Amino acid sequence: ADSMDSFAARSSFDLFTAAFFGQLIESADPATPSLPGNLEFAEAILDATMLLVPMLQSPVEMLKDRVGVESADARLLRDKFSVTMEHASGLVRSFVERWEAGELNKYEQASYLRAALDRRLKNEHVTEEALVGISFILLAASVDTTSSLVNWTLLQLAVDREAQRKLAAELQRELGVGGSLTPEVTQSGRGQWLPYLRSVVREVHRMRPSIPVSLMKRTATEVDMCGYTVPAGSLVMLDSFSPQNDPALVPDAHEFRPERWLPDAVVARKGTAAEVIDHPLLRAPFSAGARMCPGNKIANFELLTMVVQLVQDWEFELEDASITSLLDIPYHQGTTVQPQPMPNFVFRKRRPATA
């Protein structure tokens, strides 16, 4: 199968819109019915996010912007964002009209956007224009960030067939052959369900974080930080890649070992220098604390749901047998790190796994 990156982007869009609008968009498979513009939205977001960060890092682009010259890339970026903003606006305004007319079905009634509209009745300062803007950001982030996590997780499982076998065995044991991730499973106790699945995702995040520099803040005052004095006005960035790949903290850091994140291993690190890799700001793709990604819970469940269903239904490997590690796969730093080009996959119907 080729174009797995496009499939991941469209699937991410479908899952997020199911929660956000309570609607089944069905854009993952281009052959299924889909509202006009949905496929274009997902593809345009990927194109735009691949352009954005390289442009921000380009001195030439910054100079052209300062003197009022629009480059070819800037024009393309503007066009892509215009397409996506127009489509997101149409989706939200159509939903609002049906909400005002009392025409929402039971799934739409349970959606995030319907809850946001109810809250808006109590806060008139949130205009419809602001609601559309917020919705656009969430929809755009749902495509780019989640698809990056899905892409790298599937690639790792494709090159490490033993990890894929172990994961399939856990899923079939806990969910049944072909079973799906259900609310009953995810609500069975914090941190108690599908430990190997969660360890696989955590190890992929260690090796290929979607956003290697996940936080950037400018200090308002002088700050003492771990024995260093950071002057006021300094730009402080959180590097979420280097500590997790430091051989002094992570033995055999170049190797994929999900077992590092099983409960016993985490407990064994407590009180040692390596304990830092379990810090909330490093352990999750969507940051932590008051300024964490507002869509972190749904994005995490999107990722787990997609990985679970694909592993339950299919055995897969890469067409190019010379690729044996994520380190062999070129990548591009847009707003997230994405494989480029995405290797082709070979899929076979999964047979019942053996432990």
Short mmCIF file of C-alpha atoms in Angstrom, two decimals:
data_model
loop_
_atom_site.label_atom_id
_atom_site.label_comp_id
_atom_site.label_asym_id
_atom_site.label_seq_id
_atom_site.Cartn_x
_atom_site.Cartn_y
_atom_site.Cartn_z
CA ALA A 1 0.00 0.00 0.00
CA ASP A 2 1.29 3.42 -0.91
CA SER A 3 0.13 6.84 0.38
CA MET A 4 -0.10 5.60 3.96
CA ASP A 5 0.69 9.13 5.13
CA SER A 6 -2.38 10.45 3.30
CA PHE A 7 -4.47 7.63 4.80
CA ALA A 8 -3.24 8.53 8.29
CA ALA A 9 -4.07 12.21 7.75
CA ARG A 10 -7.59 11.47 6.47
CA SER A 11 -8.23 8.92 9.24
CA SER A 12 -7.11 11.46 11.85
CA PHE A 13 -9.50 14.00 10.36
CA ASP A 14 -12.36 11.48 10.38
CA LEU A 15 -11.86 10.48 14.00
CA PHE A 16 -11.55 14.04 15.25
CA THR A 17 -14.63 15.25 13.37
CA ALA A 18 -16.59 12.30 14.78
CA ALA A 19 -15.94 13.65 18.28
CA PHE A 20 -15.98 17.34 17.38
CA PHE A 21 -19.12 17.36 15.20
CA GLY A 22 -20.66 13.97 16.00
CA GLN A 23 -20.56 13.25 12.27
CA LEU A 24 -19.05 10.38 10.28
CA ILE A 25 -17.12 12.21 7.56
CA GLU A 26 -15.71 9.09 5.81
CA SER A 27 -12.73 10.65 4.09
CA ALA A 28 -10.20 7.93 5.00
CA ASP A 29 -11.21 5.92 1.94
CA PRO A 30 -11.59 8.22 -1.11
CA ALA A 31 -14.06 5.72 -2.57
CA THR A 32 -16.60 6.23 0.23
CA PRO A 33 -19.09 9.13 0.37
CA SER A 34 -17.61 12.30 1.83
CA LEU A 35 -18.66 15.94 2.03
CA PRO A 36 -17.13 18.06 -0.74
CA GLY A 37 -13.80 19.48 0.32
CA ASN A 38 -12.96 17.02 3.11
CA LEU A 39 -10.21 15.27 1.17
CA GLU A 40 -8.86 18.61 -0.02
CA PHE A 41 -8.90 19.92 3.57
CA ALA A 42 -6.76 17.06 4.92
CA GLU A 43 -4.28 17.21 2.05
CA ALA A 44 -4.06 21.03 2.15
CA ILE A 45 -3.33 21.00 5.90
CA LEU A 46 -0.47 18.54 5.37
CA ASP A 47 0.95 20.66 2.56
CA ALA A 48 0.68 23.87 4.62
CA THR A 49 2.26 22.44 7.75
CA MET A 50 5.17 21.04 5.75
CA LEU A 51 5.86 24.59 4.50
CA LEU A 52 5.34 26.60 7.67
CA VAL A 53 8.35 25.86 9.92
CA PRO A 54 10.98 25.84 7.13
CA MET A 55 9.68 29.25 6.09
CA LEU A 56 9.89 30.57 9.65
CA GLN A 57 13.48 29.35 9.83
CA SER A 58 14.51 30.87 6.50
CA PRO A 59 16.35 34.25 6.70
CA VAL A 60 15.39 34.89 3.07
CA GLU A 61 11.70 34.40 3.81
CA MET A 62 11.91 36.66 6.87
CA LEU A 63 13.66 39.39 4.85
CA LYS A 64 11.09 39.20 2.06
CA ASP A 65 8.28 39.45 4.60
CA ARG A 66 9.85 42.53 6.22
CA VAL A 67 10.05 44.39 2.90
CA GLY A 68 6.56 43.30 1.81
CA VAL A 69 7.57 40.80 -0.88
CA GLU A 70 5.46 37.63 -1.06
CA SER A 71 7.53 34.62 -2.07
CA ALA A 72 6.17 31.66 -4.03
CA ASP A 73 6.12 29.54 -0.85
CA ALA A 74 4.34 32.29 1.11
CA ARG A 75 1.72 32.57 -1.62
CA LEU A 76 1.23 28.79 -1.66
CA LEU A 77 0.94 28.75 2.16
CA ARG A 78 -1.66 31.52 2.07
CA ASP A 79 -3.66 29.68 -0.60
CA LYS A 80 -3.57 26.40 1.36
CA PHE A 81 -4.70 28.07 4.59
CA SER A 82 -7.45 29.96 2.73
CA VAL A 83 -8.82 26.68 1.38
CA THR A 84 -8.77 25.00 4.79
CA MET A 85 -10.17 28.00 6.66
CA GLU A 86 -13.06 28.31 4.20
CA HIS A 87 -13.89 24.62 4.54
CA ALA A 88 -13.66 24.63 8.35
CA SER A 89 -15.85 27.74 8.45
CA GLY A 90 -18.47 26.04 6.30
CA LEU A 91 -18.53 22.95 8.53
CA VAL A 92 -18.93 25.00 11.72
CA ARG A 93 -21.55 27.41 10.35
CA SER A 94 -23.63 24.56 8.93
CA PHE A 95 -23.54 22.89 12.35
CA VAL A 96 -24.51 26.14 14.11
CA GLU A 97 -27.50 26.61 11.78
CA ARG A 98 -28.76 23.10 12.49
CA TRP A 99 -28.18 23.59 16.24
CA GLU A 100 -30.24 26.79 16.17
CA ALA A 101 -32.98 24.97 14.24
CA GLY A 102 -33.01 22.06 16.71
CA GLU A 103 -32.05 19.58 13.99
CA LEU A 104 -29.02 17.87 15.58
CA ASN A 105 -29.13 14.08 15.85
CA LYS A 106 -28.16 12.20 19.03
CA TYR A 107 -24.50 11.93 18.03
CA GLU A 108 -24.26 15.62 17.22
CA GLN A 109 -25.98 16.42 20.50
CA ALA A 110 -23.15 14.61 22.30
CA SER A 111 -20.39 16.37 20.32
CA TYR A 112 -17.73 18.77 21.50
CA LEU A 113 -19.04 21.59 19.32
CA ARG A 114 -22.56 21.32 20.68
CA ALA A 115 -21.15 21.60 24.23
CA ALA A 116 -19.10 24.62 23.13
CA LEU A 117 -22.20 26.27 21.70
CA ASP A 118 -24.06 25.70 24.96
CA ARG A 119 -21.20 27.33 26.87
CA ARG A 120 -21.24 30.21 24.42
CA LEU A 121 -24.78 31.05 25.53
CA LYS A 122 -23.32 31.85 28.96
CA ASN A 123 -20.40 33.84 27.55
CA GLU A 124 -21.42 36.33 24.89
CA HIS A 125 -17.80 37.48 24.50
CA VAL A 126 -17.11 34.36 22.40
CA THR A 127 -18.23 35.45 18.94
CA GLU A 128 -19.11 33.10 16.11
CA GLU A 129 -15.99 34.29 14.31
CA ALA A 130 -13.86 33.34 17.32
CA LEU A 131 -15.57 29.94 17.52
CA VAL A 132 -14.81 29.33 13.84
CA GLY A 133 -11.16 30.31 14.37
CA ILE A 134 -10.74 28.01 17.36
CA SER A 135 -12.44 25.18 15.49
CA PHE A 136 -10.12 25.67 12.51
CA ILE A 137 -7.01 25.41 14.71
CA LEU A 138 -8.31 22.22 16.35
CA LEU A 139 -9.24 20.64 13.00
CA ALA A 140 -5.87 21.53 11.49
CA ALA A 141 -3.95 20.19 14.50
CA SER A 142 -6.01 16.99 14.44
CA VAL A 143 -4.68 16.19 10.97
CA ASP A 144 -1.00 17.06 11.30
CA THR A 145 -0.05 16.10 14.86
CA THR A 146 -2.02 12.86 15.14
CA SER A 147 -1.00 11.64 11.69
CA SER A 148 2.68 12.13 12.59
CA LEU A 149 2.27 9.91 15.65
CA VAL A 150 0.35 7.30 13.65
CA ASN A 151 2.90 7.30 10.83
CA TRP A 152 5.93 6.73 13.06
CA THR A 153 4.15 4.09 15.17
CA LEU A 154 3.10 2.07 12.11
CA LEU A 155 6.56 2.41 10.59
CA GLN A 156 8.20 1.11 13.77
CA LEU A 157 5.84 -1.83 14.02
CA ALA A 158 6.46 -2.60 10.34
CA VAL A 159 10.24 -2.81 10.81
CA ASP A 160 10.08 -4.58 14.18
CA ARG A 161 7.93 -7.60 13.46
CA GLU A 162 8.59 -9.10 16.93
CA ALA A 163 7.15 -5.99 18.63
CA GLN A 164 4.19 -6.17 16.24
CA ARG A 165 3.68 -9.84 17.15
CA LYS A 166 3.78 -9.07 20.89
CA LEU A 167 1.31 -6.22 20.46
CA ALA A 168 -1.05 -8.37 18.39
CA ALA A 169 -0.94 -11.07 21.06
CA GLU A 170 -1.82 -8.55 23.80
CA LEU A 171 -4.68 -7.10 21.76
CA GLN A 172 -6.17 -10.48 20.89
CA ARG A 173 -5.80 -11.65 24.48
CA GLU A 174 -7.44 -8.57 25.99
CA LEU A 175 -9.89 -7.53 23.23
CA GLY A 176 -10.52 -10.81 21.42
CA VAL A 177 -9.63 -11.59 17.81
CA GLY A 178 -10.55 -8.51 15.75
CA GLY A 179 -11.94 -6.71 18.80
CA SER A 180 -11.94 -2.93 19.06
CA LEU A 181 -10.80 -0.51 21.74
CA THR A 182 -13.97 0.18 23.74
CA PRO A 183 -14.91 2.56 26.58
CA GLU A 184 -15.14 -0.46 28.87
CA VAL A 185 -11.44 -1.17 28.25
CA THR A 186 -10.19 2.41 28.56
CA GLN A 187 -12.21 2.98 31.74
CA SER A 188 -10.96 -0.19 33.43
CA GLY A 189 -8.46 1.68 35.59
CA ARG A 190 -5.87 4.39 35.10
CA GLY A 191 -2.69 2.93 33.63
CA GLN A 192 -3.93 -0.66 33.88
CA TRP A 193 -5.12 -1.39 30.35
CA LEU A 194 -3.04 -2.64 27.40
CA PRO A 195 0.38 -1.85 28.90
CA TYR A 196 2.39 -3.08 25.91
CA LEU A 197 0.38 -0.93 23.47
CA ARG A 198 0.98 2.15 25.58
CA SER A 199 4.67 1.25 25.94
CA VAL A 200 5.01 0.94 22.15
CA VAL A 201 3.52 4.40 21.66
CA ARG A 202 5.73 5.85 24.41
CA GLU A 203 8.90 4.37 22.90
CA VAL A 204 8.03 5.69 19.44
CA HIS A 205 7.51 9.13 21.01
CA ARG A 206 10.96 8.85 22.61
CA MET A 207 12.69 8.05 19.32
CA ARG A 208 10.65 10.26 17.00
CA PRO A 209 8.72 12.95 18.91
CA SER A 210 6.31 14.76 16.61
CA ILE A 211 7.46 18.11 18.01
CA PRO A 212 11.10 17.83 19.20
CA VAL A 213 11.03 21.38 20.62
CA SER A 214 7.64 21.33 22.26
CA LEU A 215 7.67 24.54 24.31
CA MET A 216 9.15 28.00 23.75
CA LYS A 217 8.83 30.72 26.39
CA ARG A 218 10.50 34.12 26.88
CA THR A 219 11.41 34.84 30.48
CA ALA A 220 9.76 37.96 31.92
CA THR A 221 12.29 38.15 34.78
CA GLU A 222 15.65 36.64 35.67
CA VAL A 223 15.21 32.97 36.57
CA ASP A 224 17.46 30.53 38.44
CA MET A 225 17.07 27.16 36.73
CA CYS A 226 18.98 24.07 37.89
CA GLY A 227 21.97 26.14 38.94
CA TYR A 228 21.95 28.35 35.87
CA THR A 229 20.92 32.00 35.81
CA VAL A 230 18.67 32.74 32.83
CA PRO A 231 18.52 36.50 32.12
CA ALA A 232 15.19 38.26 31.65
CA GLY A 233 14.08 38.31 28.03
CA SER A 234 15.76 34.99 27.16
CA LEU A 235 14.02 32.55 24.85
CA VAL A 236 13.85 29.20 26.65
CA MET A 237 13.04 26.07 24.65
CA LEU A 238 12.19 22.58 25.90
CA ASP A 239 14.16 20.01 23.93
CA SER A 240 12.08 16.85 24.25
CA PHE A 241 14.35 14.76 22.00
CA SER A 242 17.88 14.96 23.41
CA PRO A 243 17.29 13.84 27.05
CA GLN A 244 15.27 10.84 25.88
CA ASN A 245 18.05 9.78 23.51
CA ASP A 246 21.00 10.47 25.80
CA PRO A 247 22.93 7.18 26.28
CA ALA A 248 23.75 8.29 29.83
CA LEU A 249 20.04 8.18 30.66
CA VAL A 250 18.72 5.60 28.17
CA PRO A 251 20.86 2.48 27.62
CA ASP A 252 21.06 1.44 23.94
CA ALA A 253 19.09 4.56 23.05
CA HIS A 254 19.18 3.77 19.32
CA GLU A 255 17.26 0.53 19.90
CA PHE A 256 13.47 0.23 20.06
CA ARG A 257 12.57 -1.28 23.45
CA PRO A 258 8.96 -0.73 24.57
CA GLU A 259 9.75 -2.63 27.76
CA ARG A 260 11.49 0.53 29.06
CA TRP A 261 8.05 1.92 29.83
CA LEU A 262 6.38 -1.03 31.52
CA PRO A 263 5.44 -0.24 35.15
CA ASP A 264 8.32 -2.19 36.76
CA ALA A 265 10.91 -0.38 34.62
CA VAL A 266 9.48 3.03 35.50
CA VAL A 267 9.56 2.17 39.21
CA ALA A 268 13.17 0.97 38.92
CA ARG A 269 14.26 4.38 37.57
CA LYS A 270 12.92 6.35 40.52
CA GLY A 271 15.65 8.08 42.48
CA THR A 272 18.16 7.84 39.62
CA ALA A 273 19.25 10.43 37.04
CA ALA A 274 17.26 8.51 34.40
CA GLU A 275 14.02 9.35 36.24
CA VAL A 276 13.88 12.61 34.25
CA ILE A 277 12.67 10.75 31.14
CA ASP A 278 9.44 9.99 33.01
CA HIS A 279 8.71 13.69 33.58
CA PRO A 280 5.20 14.64 32.32
CA LEU A 281 6.68 17.20 29.90
CA LEU A 282 8.67 14.46 28.20
CA ARG A 283 6.51 11.38 28.48
CA ALA A 284 3.48 12.60 26.49
CA PRO A 285 3.31 13.92 22.91
CA PHE A 286 0.84 16.65 23.88
CA SER A 287 2.77 18.26 26.76
CA ALA A 288 1.33 18.65 30.27
CA GLY A 289 -0.05 21.14 32.74
CA ALA A 290 -2.35 24.11 32.26
CA ARG A 291 -1.07 24.83 28.75
CA MET A 292 -1.11 21.30 27.40
CA CYS A 293 -2.80 20.63 24.07
CA PRO A 294 -6.56 21.09 24.67
CA GLY A 295 -7.28 18.14 22.40
CA ASN A 296 -4.77 15.81 24.06
CA LYS A 297 -7.27 13.23 25.30
CA ILE A 298 -9.08 12.82 22.02
CA ALA A 299 -5.81 12.83 20.03
CA ASN A 300 -4.38 10.12 22.26
CA PHE A 301 -7.47 7.95 21.84
CA GLU A 302 -7.42 8.57 18.07
CA LEU A 303 -3.86 7.26 17.93
CA LEU A 304 -4.58 4.22 20.08
CA THR A 305 -7.81 3.42 18.22
CA MET A 306 -6.15 3.52 14.80
CA VAL A 307 -3.15 1.46 15.87
CA VAL A 308 -5.32 -1.12 17.64
CA GLN A 309 -7.64 -1.65 14.67
CA LEU A 310 -4.87 -1.84 12.08
CA VAL A 311 -2.85 -4.31 14.15
CA GLN A 312 -5.95 -6.37 14.92
CA ASP A 313 -6.92 -6.61 11.25
CA TRP A 314 -3.58 -6.73 9.43
CA GLU A 315 -0.03 -8.01 9.52
CA PHE A 316 2.19 -5.45 7.79
CA GLU A 317 5.77 -4.81 6.79
CA LEU A 318 7.64 -2.38 4.56
CA GLU A 319 8.06 -3.06 0.88
CA ASP A 320 11.72 -2.00 1.16
CA ALA A 321 13.40 -4.71 3.24
CA SER A 322 16.58 -2.62 3.58
CA ILE A 323 14.79 -0.36 6.09
CA THR A 324 15.43 -1.90 9.51
CA SER A 325 15.06 1.11 11.83
CA LEU A 326 13.33 4.47 12.09
CA LEU A 327 16.83 5.92 11.72
CA ASP A 328 16.84 4.67 8.11
CA ILE A 329 13.79 6.75 7.18
CA PRO A 330 14.28 10.36 5.99
CA TYR A 331 12.06 12.95 7.62
CA HIS A 332 10.90 16.52 7.16
CA GLN A 333 10.47 19.08 9.95
CA GLY A 334 7.28 21.00 9.32
CA THR A 335 5.08 21.92 12.26
CA THR A 336 5.60 18.25 13.13
CA VAL A 337 8.21 15.69 12.11
CA GLN A 338 6.85 13.57 9.26
CA PRO A 339 8.50 10.75 7.28
CA GLN A 340 9.36 11.95 3.79
CA PRO A 341 8.92 10.10 1.61
CA MET A 342 6.64 7.66 3.40
CA PRO A 343 7.78 4.10 2.59
CA ASN A 344 5.28 1.74 0.99
CA PHE A 345 3.63 -0.94 3.14
CA VAL A 346 2.67 -4.54 2.40
CA PHE A 347 -0.49 -5.77 4.19
CA ARG A 348 -1.79 -9.29 4.81
CA LYS A 349 -4.90 -10.31 6.72
CA ARG A 350 -3.90 -11.07 10.31
CA ARG A 351 -4.13 -14.58 11.66
CA PRO A 352 -4.75 -15.31 15.36
CA ALA A 353 -1.57 -14.43 17.24
CA THR A 354 0.43 -16.75 19.41
CA ALA A 355 1.65 -15.55 22.81
#
